[in-house]
Amino acid sequence: MKKNILLSMLLLVFAINAQGAIRYVTPSGAGTLDGTSWANAFPGTSLQLAIDASSVNDEVWVAAGTYYTTTTTNRTISFSMRNGVTIYGSFIGTETLLSERVLTNGLTSILSGEIGVAGIADNSYKVVYNQELDNTAIIDGFIIEGGNDNRTPTNTGNGLGGGMYNHGYNSGGYCHPIVRNCVFRQNTASWGAGAFNNGYGGGNTLPTYINCVFSQNHALIEAGGMDSYGVGGTASPTVINSIFYENTSATNVGAMYAWGGGGGNCHPVLINCAFVNNSALNGYGGAFIADNLDPGGGGTSSGACTVTLQNCIVWNNTATGASPQFYVRGTGAQVVATYSDIDLTGQSAPHVISGAGTGNIDTDPLFLNSASGAGVDGNWMTADDGLQLQNTSLCIDVGDNTGVALTDLLSNNRIFNTTVDMGAYEFDSSTLGIENNQPTLDVMLYPNPTSDIANLTFNISETDIITLLLFDINGRLIKTIAKGQKTTGTFSAQIDVSQQPSGVYFITLHTTKGKYVHKIIRK
């Protein structure tokens, strides 16, 4: 009996130690300022001290407010993450459980490079500088803004990454942090203004970005949103449920650069991401580039670079030069995309998708409001985000469920109606306003999948006008089954796909009460 009691006590002690300590930080601090509770929180000027004082399994909880890299004018000072430590932001400052933190009202903790005089000119070079991190280093729930690394770029880090810089540079170097629920906005750098992943010269950086937004970052040279530099090393980020929106570059590549030349490797994998309204202001590649040319301008290629897209949307990006959506540079570099909606207008070889392109479409994704990505409230990750899908979008229920996250950018279930959507938001009619809902109709569609005929029936209680259309996966109208037909009671129709190739089709039912869209699979 005594042995059992002793064992239970030891297990309890182990569990407490495994959970780790929590250190609390608010902008002004409180009480004894020792970080042991919200009532005794560290002040914002001690945020890095709280991180540095933490050990494996510890957490740092940061309340709403703005936290500056330094109170001095020293532009080289940045925040840094720490192995084994999770840094959580956007608390109200009263929570006792992590589950009480609410992110769907918008992120409220800001890490800022705004130091010195007002304006970006003398801001911190980098808001977050990371080095020698494994994937136990986690940051979650922050807006990262105002970094300005306008220095002449060097392989060692100058001019690279204004928002976050992951330094895996040189032989033995590594940097693999996990970045979740973060917005990178209005950062500037010569290359990779939002974030830069540096695996140059035998280094290795494999960061993971989940539920992140890169918005309105500007590169003084190339890659406004993110740059992964695997020349002579490895730089291969994984990016999930994330958005690149209105990022710009002064020359080429508006949003994302992937470079694996010089015998190196760069293989970004993007799942359920969107590149929208990014611009190369004086060059090629509005959204991104896959590049394995060797440095030095000799025109030779070595190493490897593959940008892999799954369930992604690449739409309405612009460039003054070739390839408004994406650019492929070097022998062997490639873009591989499946189950993605990519605007191929203006794209010509070699700037095309490699491989079979299974499940890809090229049709307007029908965002709620692509001109206002953050919505009327100006806050990403809230219910009015403009890059959600309308109910008639052909990006709904056509993705690949393999490897997707459990939730989307709004913390809703990632798979609704059995098949994941393209893009960062999962369409769920119960979360949208009445004008975006499908009509309440008792619709039956069977058999589905089918090799020839699918039957559609529904009941209506009053006279209505029906239009029934069949589209292919590229949004092309295949046939009109009913057009402007007045009917009451039970409506039925046969949808003949027997003469169509195997694949995915969409039946669109228009009534005066709204639209109903459903997928038909031709076996």
C-alpha angles and dihedrals in degrees: 000000000000090000090054092050091048091048091051091051092050091050090050092051090048091050092050092049092046091053092054132201128301121224117199126213131185129174095257101020124226144233114344092358091226097122096238094125141353087267089056100032127162112250118250092256087065097052093110089045089056090051093047092048091055125099134201112312092014121129133210115211115201123195127218115289142078121294120194126210091234143350089227131072093249104129094194094069117101141161115261133201123227134220114258093013127109117205111203123191140184100056121152088223101249102075120122096181128047088229088066092065111103119204099169092084089062134275114291107180112086127194105201136192091197104125134144116016120002114277135054100274098091099027123133113286091231129013093202123023117187131186136168094007127152125199093278088078106091135175120187135175108018142125108223112199148150102037114148118187097172094157122123104276121254131177090246094063113278111136092009124118119356097190102035130358119194107196110203090145125154133002110328093013119130140168123175110158125163114234116192135177095359134142119211107198139166097359122147133204139145089252129012099006097186098039136347124201108197118196096149123149102015095325127131131218123170106166123172122220117192125179094354133149125208106195134169096347116151130212117206087209115006142342112031096190111032139347125197111193112196098156105145090353140039130288112163117152125188112221121190132180091353138139135216106197132172095343115155141196129200090227127003134359113026101204120006135019121195114185125177104161130128092057091305135121133239117173113160114188116204122189122184094351132142133213108195134165096352117151140204098206098199109011147020136316112044095194110020149329135225107207134174100162115133116249119254100062098264094128095235124130132214135152120036140275126184123167107202120200125188123176090351134144121217108182143152097001116149140206133179089222134038126331110020094200107034141346131214116206127183136020110297099012111128148173115224117191133175131177090003136132108229127171103228095181108129093010114125134167129327088020095070139104115281122218130017096318091217113203096001122147135188107209138113105283091213100228117194090243118345091180090065108040096172092043130230093309091058091229123118119222094036131117095265097055107146099220094068115115127257115234092253094055115127088216091077120105095353104100134103114261093207113120097351122149123255093244137027131234091286094049091252121137106287095218115050120170094014098287127071121240127233117257133030098298128065114221112236115166092206091066097050133079121268092260090062099044125105111247118267099254129152092233124177122188117181149206097017120194094039137173095209124350130031118189121217123192135165139164127233127187097214140025112292138171114244131201117178120188135178120212133183122233091269092059095255116144110246100180144340110235098178130003126192092336116167113220144156133194114014120008119194135176139172117229110205114202096156092111094049126091118256112276145081124321134174130225114205119197114195120194133162087260096056143282135302120201125187136169122242119196117209107207 
